[in-house]
Short mmCIF file of C-alpha atoms (C1' of nucleotides) in Angstrom, two decimals:
data_model
loop_
_atom_site.label_atom_id
_atom_site.label_comp_id
_atom_site.label_asym_id
_atom_site.label_seq_id
_atom_site.Cartn_x
_atom_site.Cartn_y
_atom_site.Cartn_z
CA MET X 4 50.24 -172.37 40.48
CA VAL X 5 53.13 -170.14 41.58
CA SER X 6 53.22 -168.11 44.75
CA ARG X 7 54.42 -164.56 44.16
CA LEU X 8 58.16 -164.36 44.18
CA THR X 9 58.30 -160.69 45.09
CA ALA X 10 56.21 -159.10 47.80
CA PRO X 11 53.84 -156.44 46.52
CA ARG X 12 55.33 -152.97 46.70
CA THR X 13 54.18 -150.78 49.52
CA ARG X 14 54.13 -147.22 48.36
CA LYS X 15 54.29 -144.53 51.04
CA ALA X 16 54.12 -140.77 51.14
CA PRO X 17 57.60 -139.27 50.77
CA ALA X 18 57.51 -137.52 54.14
CA GLU X 19 56.49 -140.68 55.90
CA ARG X 20 59.12 -142.80 54.15
CA ARG X 21 61.82 -140.28 54.86
CA ASP X 22 60.90 -140.20 58.50
CA GLU X 23 60.86 -143.96 58.62
CA ILE X 24 64.38 -144.07 57.19
CA LEU X 25 65.69 -141.55 59.68
CA ARG X 26 64.04 -143.33 62.59
CA THR X 27 65.74 -146.56 61.58
CA ALA X 28 69.09 -144.89 61.03
CA ALA X 29 68.89 -143.14 64.40
CA ARG X 30 68.19 -146.45 66.11
CA ILE X 31 71.21 -148.05 64.46
CA ALA X 32 73.35 -145.06 65.41
CA LEU X 33 72.38 -145.32 69.06
CA GLY X 34 72.68 -149.06 69.29
CA GLU X 35 75.55 -150.00 67.01
CA GLY X 36 77.32 -146.90 65.80
CA LEU X 37 77.24 -144.43 62.93
CA GLU X 38 79.41 -146.57 60.65
CA LEU X 39 76.74 -149.27 60.70
CA ILE X 40 74.34 -146.89 59.01
CA THR X 41 74.74 -147.98 55.41
CA VAL X 42 72.38 -147.69 52.51
CA ARG X 43 72.02 -151.48 52.36
CA ARG X 44 71.59 -151.95 56.10
CA VAL X 45 68.82 -149.40 56.43
CA ALA X 46 67.14 -150.78 53.32
CA GLU X 47 67.19 -154.29 54.76
CA GLU X 48 65.64 -153.16 58.04
CA LEU X 49 62.82 -151.46 56.19
CA ASP X 50 62.50 -154.31 53.69
CA VAL X 51 63.01 -152.11 50.66
CA ARG X 52 65.71 -152.00 47.98
CA PRO X 53 68.89 -149.99 48.58
CA GLY X 54 68.13 -147.72 45.65
CA LEU X 55 65.17 -146.31 47.52
CA ILE X 56 67.38 -145.08 50.35
CA SER X 57 69.65 -143.35 47.86
CA HIS X 58 66.56 -141.79 46.33
CA TYR X 59 65.65 -140.07 49.61
CA PHE X 60 69.25 -139.42 50.60
CA PRO X 61 71.40 -138.93 47.50
CA SER X 62 74.28 -138.40 49.90
CA ALA X 63 74.72 -141.07 52.52
CA GLU X 64 76.59 -138.62 54.74
CA GLU X 65 73.48 -136.49 54.88
CA MET X 66 71.49 -139.45 56.18
CA VAL X 67 74.09 -140.20 58.83
CA SER X 68 74.22 -136.58 59.98
CA GLU X 69 70.47 -136.29 60.28
CA ALA X 70 70.31 -139.63 62.05
CA PHE X 71 72.80 -138.39 64.61
CA SER X 72 70.87 -135.18 65.18
CA ARG X 73 67.66 -137.08 65.61
CA ALA X 74 69.14 -139.55 68.07
CA ALA X 75 70.99 -136.93 70.10
CA LEU X 76 68.02 -134.59 70.27
CA GLY X 77 65.64 -137.39 71.16
CA GLU X 78 67.82 -138.53 74.03
CA LEU X 79 68.28 -134.98 75.26
CA GLU X 80 64.53 -134.59 75.53
CA THR X 81 64.48 -137.65 77.74
CA LEU X 82 67.43 -136.66 79.90
CA LEU X 83 66.84 -132.97 80.26
CA PRO X 84 63.35 -132.09 79.09
CA ARG X 85 62.53 -128.44 78.66
CA ALA X 86 61.16 -126.63 81.70
CA SER X 87 59.57 -129.19 83.94
CA GLY X 88 59.83 -128.55 87.66
CA ALA X 89 62.33 -126.88 89.96
CA PRO X 90 65.95 -126.50 88.70
CA LEU X 91 67.46 -128.60 91.49
CA GLU X 92 65.01 -131.40 90.87
CA ARG X 93 65.51 -131.25 87.10
CA LEU X 94 69.26 -131.52 87.50
CA ARG X 95 68.90 -134.33 89.98
CA THR X 96 66.75 -136.19 87.51
CA PHE X 97 69.31 -135.68 84.79
CA PHE X 98 72.12 -137.19 86.81
CA ARG X 99 69.94 -140.04 87.98
CA ARG X 100 69.17 -140.94 84.38
CA SER X 101 72.82 -140.65 83.45
CA GLU X 102 73.43 -143.88 85.31
CA GLY X 103 71.06 -145.95 83.22
CA GLU X 104 71.87 -148.20 80.27
CA GLY X 105 70.49 -145.82 77.68
CA TYR X 106 72.96 -143.18 78.75
CA LEU X 107 75.89 -145.46 77.94
CA ALA X 108 74.60 -145.78 74.39
CA LEU X 109 74.29 -142.01 74.16
CA SER X 110 77.83 -141.48 75.42
CA ARG X 111 79.10 -143.89 72.80
CA LEU X 112 77.18 -142.06 70.14
CA TRP X 113 78.70 -138.73 71.11
CA LEU X 114 82.17 -140.22 71.11
CA ASN X 115 81.42 -141.74 67.73
CA ALA X 116 80.14 -138.50 66.27
CA ARG X 117 82.90 -136.34 67.70
CA HIS X 118 85.52 -138.52 66.12
CA THR X 119 83.80 -139.21 62.82
CA SER X 120 83.03 -135.52 62.38
CA ARG X 121 86.73 -135.11 61.71
CA PHE X 122 86.19 -136.47 58.20
CA ARG X 123 82.57 -135.46 57.58
CA PRO X 124 81.77 -131.77 57.35
CA ARG X 125 78.01 -132.18 57.59
CA LEU X 126 78.31 -134.38 60.64
CA GLN X 127 80.68 -131.87 62.18
CA ALA X 128 78.07 -129.17 61.72
CA ALA X 129 75.40 -131.42 63.24
CA VAL X 130 77.62 -132.19 66.23
CA GLU X 131 78.28 -128.54 66.89
CA GLN X 132 74.59 -127.76 66.57
CA GLN X 133 73.65 -130.43 69.08
CA GLU X 134 76.42 -129.27 71.40
CA GLY X 135 74.93 -125.81 71.22
CA ILE X 136 71.47 -127.10 72.02
CA MET X 137 72.73 -129.11 74.97
CA ARG X 138 74.75 -126.16 76.21
CA ASP X 139 71.85 -123.74 75.93
CA ARG X 140 69.54 -126.17 77.64
CA LEU X 141 71.89 -126.58 80.58
CA LEU X 142 72.69 -122.89 80.69
CA ASP X 143 69.01 -122.03 80.95
CA LEU X 144 68.67 -124.49 83.77
CA VAL X 145 71.62 -122.99 85.62
CA ARG X 146 70.28 -119.48 85.17
CA ASP X 147 66.86 -120.52 86.40
CA GLY X 148 68.45 -122.05 89.46
CA VAL X 149 70.53 -118.96 90.18
CA ALA X 150 67.50 -116.73 89.75
CA SER X 151 65.42 -118.81 92.13
CA GLY X 152 68.24 -118.98 94.66
CA ALA X 153 68.68 -122.74 94.32
CA PHE X 154 72.13 -122.41 92.71
CA HIS X 155 74.91 -119.98 93.45
CA CYS X 156 77.60 -119.10 90.95
CA GLU X 157 79.24 -116.02 89.53
CA ASP X 158 79.34 -116.99 85.87
CA PRO X 159 76.52 -119.31 84.74
CA MET X 160 78.22 -119.97 81.41
CA GLN X 161 81.44 -120.98 83.08
CA ALA X 162 79.56 -123.25 85.46
CA THR X 163 77.74 -124.81 82.53
CA LEU X 164 80.94 -125.44 80.61
CA GLU X 165 82.68 -126.94 83.62
CA ILE X 166 79.82 -129.38 84.10
CA LEU X 167 79.83 -130.28 80.42
CA VAL X 168 83.56 -130.87 80.35
CA VAL X 169 83.28 -133.37 83.17
CA ILE X 170 80.31 -135.04 81.50
CA ASP X 171 82.21 -135.31 78.24
CA GLY X 172 85.34 -136.45 80.02
CA MET X 173 83.49 -139.32 81.63
CA GLY X 174 81.90 -140.02 78.26
CA SER X 175 85.37 -140.62 76.83
CA TYR X 176 85.48 -143.88 78.71
CA ALA X 177 82.17 -145.16 77.34
CA ASN X 178 83.79 -147.86 75.24
CA ALA X 179 86.22 -149.10 77.85
CA SER X 180 85.77 -152.46 79.51
CA ASP X 181 85.42 -151.71 83.19
CA ARG X 182 88.66 -153.40 84.16
CA PHE X 183 89.79 -150.24 85.93
CA TRP X 184 87.59 -148.66 88.53
CA HIS X 185 87.94 -146.26 91.42
CA PRO X 186 85.29 -145.07 93.91
CA SER X 187 85.80 -141.44 92.98
CA LEU X 188 84.67 -142.12 89.41
CA ASP X 189 81.12 -142.73 90.59
CA GLY X 190 80.20 -139.31 91.87
CA MET X 191 82.51 -137.44 89.50
CA MET X 192 79.81 -135.62 87.55
CA THR X 193 77.53 -134.75 90.44
CA ARG X 194 80.46 -133.57 92.57
CA ALA X 195 81.56 -131.21 89.82
CA ALA X 196 78.05 -129.86 89.42
CA GLU X 197 77.56 -129.42 93.16
CA ARG X 198 80.82 -127.54 93.41
CA VAL X 199 80.28 -125.08 90.57
CA LEU X 200 76.66 -124.47 91.54
CA GLY X 201 77.42 -123.85 95.21
CA LEU X 202 75.45 -126.83 96.45
CA GLN X 203 76.32 -128.90 99.47
CA ALA X 204 77.93 -132.27 98.86
CA GLY X 205 75.39 -134.92 97.95
CA ALA X 206 72.67 -132.45 97.00
CA LEU X 207 72.47 -133.96 93.53
CA GLN X 208 72.74 -137.62 94.46
CA GLY X 209 70.09 -140.23 95.22
CA MET F 20 118.78 -149.93 25.72
CA VAL F 21 116.05 -150.06 28.34
CA SER F 22 116.18 -148.41 31.74
CA ARG F 23 115.07 -150.74 34.52
CA LEU F 24 111.37 -150.71 34.95
CA THR F 25 111.39 -151.88 38.54
CA ALA F 26 113.68 -150.48 41.20
CA PRO F 27 116.08 -153.04 42.68
CA ARG F 28 114.72 -154.68 45.79
CA THR F 29 116.03 -153.44 49.09
CA ARG F 30 116.13 -156.29 51.52
CA LYS F 31 116.15 -155.38 55.21
CA ALA F 32 116.43 -157.24 58.47
CA PRO F 33 112.95 -158.24 59.73
CA ALA F 34 113.25 -156.28 62.97
CA GLU F 35 114.27 -153.14 61.12
CA ARG F 36 111.53 -153.48 58.53
CA ARG F 37 108.92 -154.10 61.16
CA ASP F 38 110.00 -151.04 63.08
CA GLU F 39 109.95 -148.99 59.92
CA ILE F 40 106.38 -150.05 59.25
CA LEU F 41 105.25 -149.17 62.75
CA ARG F 42 106.99 -145.82 62.65
CA THR F 43 105.17 -144.97 59.44
CA ALA F 44 101.82 -146.21 60.75
CA ALA F 45 102.23 -144.21 63.95
CA ARG F 46 102.93 -141.06 61.97
CA ILE F 47 99.81 -141.59 59.88
CA ALA F 48 97.78 -142.23 63.04
CA LEU F 49 98.90 -138.99 64.64
CA GLY F 50 98.52 -136.87 61.54
CA GLU F 51 95.54 -138.27 59.70
CA GLY F 52 93.78 -140.84 61.84
CA LEU F 53 93.78 -144.57 62.49
CA GLU F 54 91.47 -145.38 59.59
CA LEU F 55 94.05 -144.01 57.18
CA ILE F 56 96.44 -146.76 58.23
CA THR F 57 95.85 -149.26 55.45
CA VAL F 58 98.09 -151.97 54.08
CA ARG F 59 98.37 -150.17 50.76
CA ARG F 60 98.92 -146.73 52.24
CA VAL F 61 101.77 -147.83 54.50
CA ALA F 62 103.28 -149.83 51.64
CA GLU F 63 103.22 -146.79 49.39
CA GLU F 64 104.94 -144.60 51.96
CA LEU F 65 107.72 -147.15 52.34
CA ASP F 66 107.86 -147.81 48.60
CA VAL F 67 107.26 -151.53 48.95
CA ARG F 68 104.46 -153.80 47.76
CA PRO F 69 101.34 -154.23 49.93
CA GLY F 70 102.01 -157.94 50.33
CA LEU F 71 105.08 -157.14 52.40
CA ILE F 72 103.03 -155.30 54.99
CA SER F 73 100.69 -158.26 55.31
CA HIS F 74 103.75 -160.45 55.71
CA TYR F 75 104.84 -158.57 58.83
CA PHE F 76 101.31 -157.94 60.06
CA PRO F 77 99.03 -160.80 58.99
CA SER F 78 96.29 -158.94 60.82
CA ALA F 79 95.88 -155.29 59.91
CA GLU F 80 94.21 -154.60 63.23
CA GLU F 81 97.37 -155.66 64.99
CA MET F 82 99.35 -153.09 63.03
CA VAL F 83 96.85 -150.36 63.86
CA SER F 84 96.87 -151.22 67.55
CA GLU F 85 100.63 -151.22 67.79
CA ALA F 86 100.80 -147.99 65.83
CA PHE F 87 98.46 -146.35 68.30
CA SER F 88 100.49 -147.57 71.27
CA ARG F 89 103.68 -146.33 69.73
CA ALA F 90 102.24 -142.91 68.91
CA ALA F 91 100.56 -142.44 72.30
CA LEU F 92 103.59 -143.57 74.25
CA GLY F 93 105.95 -141.44 72.20
CA GLU F 94 103.85 -138.34 72.77
CA LEU F 95 103.54 -139.07 76.47
CA GLU F 96 107.31 -139.14 76.77
CA THR F 97 107.38 -135.68 75.24
CA LEU F 98 104.57 -134.23 77.33
CA LEU F 99 105.25 -135.83 80.67
CA PRO F 100 108.73 -137.37 80.68
CA ARG F 101 109.62 -139.63 83.55
CA ALA F 102 111.19 -137.97 86.60
CA SER F 103 112.79 -134.78 85.41
CA GLY F 104 112.74 -131.91 87.88
CA ALA F 105 110.41 -130.71 90.60
CA PRO F 106 106.75 -131.87 90.47
CA LEU F 107 105.31 -128.38 90.16
CA GLU F 108 107.63 -127.53 87.30
CA ARG F 109 106.97 -130.84 85.54
CA LEU F 110 103.24 -130.27 85.71
CA ARG F 111 103.63 -126.70 84.53
CA THR F 112 105.63 -127.94 81.57
CA PHE F 113 102.94 -130.48 80.75
CA PHE F 114 100.19 -127.87 80.64
CA ARG F 115 102.36 -125.49 78.67
CA ARG F 116 102.93 -128.16 76.03
CA SER F 117 99.25 -129.00 75.98
CA GLU F 118 98.63 -125.73 74.17
CA GLY F 119 100.85 -126.54 71.21
CA GLU F 120 99.84 -127.91 67.83
CA GLY F 121 101.17 -131.39 68.48
CA TYR F 122 98.82 -131.74 71.42
CA LEU F 123 95.80 -131.20 69.19
CA ALA F 124 96.91 -134.12 67.05
CA LEU F 125 97.31 -136.26 70.15
CA SER F 126 93.85 -135.34 71.41
CA ARG F 127 92.41 -136.32 68.07
CA LEU F 128 94.24 -139.60 68.19
CA TRP F 129 92.86 -140.43 71.62
CA LEU F 130 89.35 -139.56 70.51
CA ASN F 131 89.90 -141.71 67.43
CA ALA F 132 91.21 -144.67 69.42
CA ARG F 133 88.57 -144.47 72.13
CA HIS F 134 85.82 -144.62 69.58
CA THR F 135 87.36 -147.17 67.22
CA SER F 136 88.20 -149.45 70.12
CA ARG F 137 84.49 -150.14 70.31
CA PHE F 138 84.82 -152.47 67.34
CA ARG F 139 88.45 -153.62 67.71
CA PRO F 140 89.33 -155.74 70.73
CA ARG F 141 93.09 -155.42 70.32
CA LEU F 142 92.86 -151.67 70.00
CA GLN F 143 90.63 -151.56 73.04
CA ALA F 144 93.30 -153.41 75.00
CA ALA F 145 95.97 -151.03 73.73
CA VAL F 146 93.87 -148.00 74.70
CA GLU F 147 93.35 -149.27 78.20
CA GLN F 148 97.03 -150.07 78.53
CA GLN F 149 98.01 -146.56 77.47
CA GLU F 150 95.40 -145.08 79.78
CA GLY F 151 96.97 -147.04 82.61
CA ILE F 152 100.43 -145.78 81.74
CA MET F 153 99.25 -142.18 81.57
CA ARG F 154 97.35 -142.56 84.83
CA ASP F 155 100.31 -144.11 86.62
CA ARG F 156 102.65 -141.46 85.31
CA LEU F 157 100.43 -138.66 86.57
CA LEU F 158 99.71 -140.43 89.84
CA ASP F 159 103.44 -140.74 90.52
CA LEU F 160 103.84 -137.06 89.82
CA VAL F 161 101.02 -136.15 92.19
CA ARG F 162 102.44 -138.36 94.92
CA ASP F 163 105.88 -136.88 94.49
CA GLY F 164 104.40 -133.44 94.79
CA VAL F 165 102.45 -134.32 97.91
CA ALA F 166 105.52 -135.90 99.49
CA SER F 167 107.63 -132.84 98.79
CA GLY F 168 104.93 -130.52 100.05
CA ALA F 169 104.36 -128.87 96.68
CA PHE F 170 100.87 -130.34 96.32
CA HIS F 171 98.18 -130.86 98.93
CA CYS F 172 95.42 -133.40 98.55
CA GLU F 173 93.78 -136.14 100.54
CA ASP F 174 93.50 -138.79 97.85
CA PRO F 175 96.18 -138.66 95.14
CA MET F 176 94.34 -141.15 92.96
CA GLN F 177 91.15 -139.11 93.09
CA ALA F 178 93.08 -135.96 92.28
CA THR F 179 94.72 -137.73 89.34
CA LEU F 180 91.42 -138.97 87.99
CA GLU F 181 89.79 -135.57 88.31
CA ILE F 182 92.60 -134.00 86.32
CA LEU F 183 92.39 -136.70 83.67
CA VAL F 184 88.63 -136.34 83.33
CA VAL F 185 88.99 -132.66 82.59
CA ILE F 186 91.84 -133.32 80.15
CA ASP F 187 89.77 -135.93 78.36
CA GLY F 188 86.70 -133.74 78.44
CA MET F 189 88.55 -130.94 76.71
CA GLY F 190 89.96 -133.53 74.32
CA SER F 191 86.41 -134.36 73.24
CA TYR F 192 86.30 -131.08 71.39
CA ALA F 193 89.51 -131.70 69.45
CA ASN F 194 87.71 -132.07 66.13
CA ALA F 195 85.38 -129.12 66.52
CA SER F 196 85.81 -126.00 64.47
CA ASP F 197 86.33 -123.22 66.96
CA ARG F 198 83.13 -121.44 66.15
CA PHE F 199 82.15 -121.49 69.80
CA TRP F 200 84.52 -120.13 72.37
CA HIS F 201 84.38 -118.86 75.92
CA PRO F 202 87.16 -117.39 78.10
CA SER F 203 86.71 -120.03 80.75
CA LEU F 204 87.66 -122.78 78.30
CA ASP F 205 91.25 -121.57 78.21
CA GLY F 206 92.33 -122.23 81.74
CA MET F 207 89.96 -125.16 82.26
CA MET F 208 92.61 -127.85 82.70
CA THR F 209 95.04 -125.86 84.83
CA ARG F 210 92.25 -124.56 87.03
CA ALA F 211 91.08 -128.09 87.73
CA ALA F 212 94.61 -129.21 88.53
CA GLU F 213 95.28 -126.23 90.77
CA ARG F 214 92.08 -126.90 92.68
CA VAL F 215 92.56 -130.60 93.33
CA LEU F 216 96.23 -130.16 94.17
CA GLY F 217 95.66 -127.33 96.61
CA LEU F 218 97.60 -124.79 94.56
CA GLN F 219 96.82 -121.11 94.36
CA ALA F 220 95.09 -119.87 91.23
CA GLY F 221 97.53 -119.37 88.38
CA ALA F 222 100.25 -121.52 89.90
CA LEU F 223 100.25 -123.75 86.82
CA GLN F 224 99.92 -121.08 84.16
CA GLY F 225 102.53 -119.20 82.18
"C1'" DA Y 24 37.82 -147.15 33.72
"C1'" DG Y 25 41.39 -144.84 32.22
"C1'" DT Y 26 45.48 -141.73 32.87
"C1'" DG Y 27 49.45 -139.42 34.78
"C1'" DC Y 28 52.65 -138.98 38.35
"C1'" DT Y 29 56.28 -140.84 40.90
"C1'" DA Y 30 57.64 -144.10 44.56
"C1'" DT Y 31 60.04 -148.21 44.01
"C1'" DT Y 32 62.64 -151.78 41.91
"C1'" DG Y 33 66.64 -154.44 40.08
"C1'" DG Y 34 70.75 -154.14 38.41
"C1'" DT Y 35 75.31 -152.13 37.27
"C1'" DC Y 36 79.59 -149.58 38.04
"C1'" DA Y 37 83.88 -147.99 40.11
"C1'" DC Y 38 86.44 -148.09 44.09
"C1'" DA Y 39 88.75 -149.54 48.47
"C1'" DT Y 40 89.51 -152.75 51.84
"C1'" DG Y 41 92.07 -157.18 53.98
"C1'" DT Y 42 93.85 -161.62 52.98
"C1'" DC Y 43 96.36 -165.05 50.68
"C1'" DC Y 44 100.05 -167.42 47.75
"C1'" DA Y 45 103.41 -169.05 44.29
"C1'" DA Y 46 107.37 -167.08 42.13
"C1'" DT Y 47 111.46 -164.26 42.45
"C1'" DA Y 48 115.82 -162.40 43.89
"C1'" DA Y 49 118.85 -160.47 47.47
"C1'" DA Y 50 122.06 -161.56 51.08
"C1'" DC Y 51 124.50 -164.82 53.61
"C1'" DG Y 52 127.29 -168.96 54.74
"C1'" DT Y 53 130.03 -172.57 52.90
"C1'" DA H 23 131.74 -169.54 43.03
"C1'" DC H 24 127.81 -171.89 44.47
"C1'" DG H 25 123.57 -173.06 47.36
"C1'" DT H 26 120.33 -171.95 50.74
"C1'" DT H 27 117.41 -169.17 53.14
"C1'" DT H 28 113.81 -165.98 53.16
"C1'" DA H 29 112.56 -161.09 52.38
"C1'" DT H 30 110.02 -159.37 48.72
"C1'" DT H 31 107.21 -159.19 44.69
"C1'" DG H 32 103.05 -159.39 41.65
"C1'" DG H 33 98.82 -160.77 41.27
"C1'" DA H 34 94.41 -162.71 42.50
"C1'" DC H 35 90.20 -163.10 45.28
"C1'" DA H 36 86.11 -162.03 48.09
"C1'" DT H 37 83.75 -158.48 50.35
"C1'" DG H 38 81.56 -154.05 51.29
"C1'" DT H 39 80.88 -149.40 50.16
"C1'" DG H 40 78.24 -145.18 47.69
"C1'" DA H 41 76.39 -143.75 43.43
"C1'" DC H 42 73.60 -144.04 39.45
"C1'" DC H 43 69.63 -145.15 36.14
"C1'" DA H 44 66.10 -147.12 33.08
"C1'" DA H 45 62.06 -149.82 33.83
"C1'" DT H 46 58.12 -150.92 36.64
"C1'" DA H 47 53.92 -150.51 39.27
"C1'" DG H 48 51.12 -148.40 43.04
"C1'" DC H 49 48.10 -144.69 43.95
"C1'" DA H 50 45.32 -140.50 43.24
"C1'" DC H 51 42.72 -137.99 40.22
"C1'" DT H 52 39.78 -137.30 36.31
#
DNA sequence: AGTGCTATTGGTCACATGTCCAATAAACGT
DNA sequence: ACGTTTATTGGACATGTGACCAATAGCACT
């Protein structure tokens, strides 16, 4: 009597399998980095053979790009969900969440993608698309706030870009050990936002 | 009669050879990225066998880290040389140079190093060391300016960090195609510096 | 129950990487 | 001129990557 040496195949609908692959890849991207997304690694996590991954993604770069988009978009929905409450409160929520652990992983992912996109055209396109989505999302928020009188600024797009630059600047340090630290680093993002949106100091904190 | 198949060996002093290797690696880092620094690639550029590179750098990561330090430090000396003229003029020179082509390569290198340092402890240490050097250099400049009355700010360290965050934020976009563009992106760095240093608008431009 | 479609397997292939080592030859001192 | 030191070579090895493909077997439909 021999026990089966190979587990019975589980055969899934293409759409479901594809989604499963991307979900796994996105998780790896967020937790360990885009270069850890390999055909073999994803296959192992899903307990299938590597060839199957190649079947759904003939180009590995395509898988990595889509995984990034999925991860970035998913996190954006958590950090800055579409239209939900007053602009000031929405922004406050965003900055509050940008202190959590999940945000560090997201910052690392962006850093990862922005560098890696140098060599990967499809990833570069995905990065620019996600940047556009993030920018539009924040721009809408700023405009809403200006319209309702909560924010005050002359050029909403300029205000948006100034906030994003500070966010991305702080994100540059996501992989640094925190050997260096200075009090002013803490409120850096909120201070920038308060300034360009004509809010009083501390309006976006706590 | 046979022509020699192998070129005669050129035997150099260890210090010279080591320096030659690092110079080559630093050039590759700045022009093509840290991941292009491979034992074989450097060997080819110097027209020696790969084994020789391993002889001088038993660990490839060590070579990459030192190459980054060399490249970053070299560029810093060009952009923000130690004590040379009045603070305002030195800063103006820095921002003027940060529009050139070489600066784009440097921004890419920093992005590269900050991401890659996630997986390479020695590179991470090198990045933080170079960040410290850059920070100190700028902090000295700010303090000089405040002392001479050219700049006005309450906390020189905070002013320094705010400038650096904007510089690094803009650097995040170094690998993006310039499909998106907005007028406010141009003066972003100088505007931030002018603001935190109590300068009038445009004082650091042109 | 039988049949066709195709998701899935298992294996191969070419390529690039870092690391290591015995043999060689260039440069130097005697 | 001869030895000695050691910089340098040439090659091997293990590992990890993406890509590719014929054969297999699960599932839906008839």
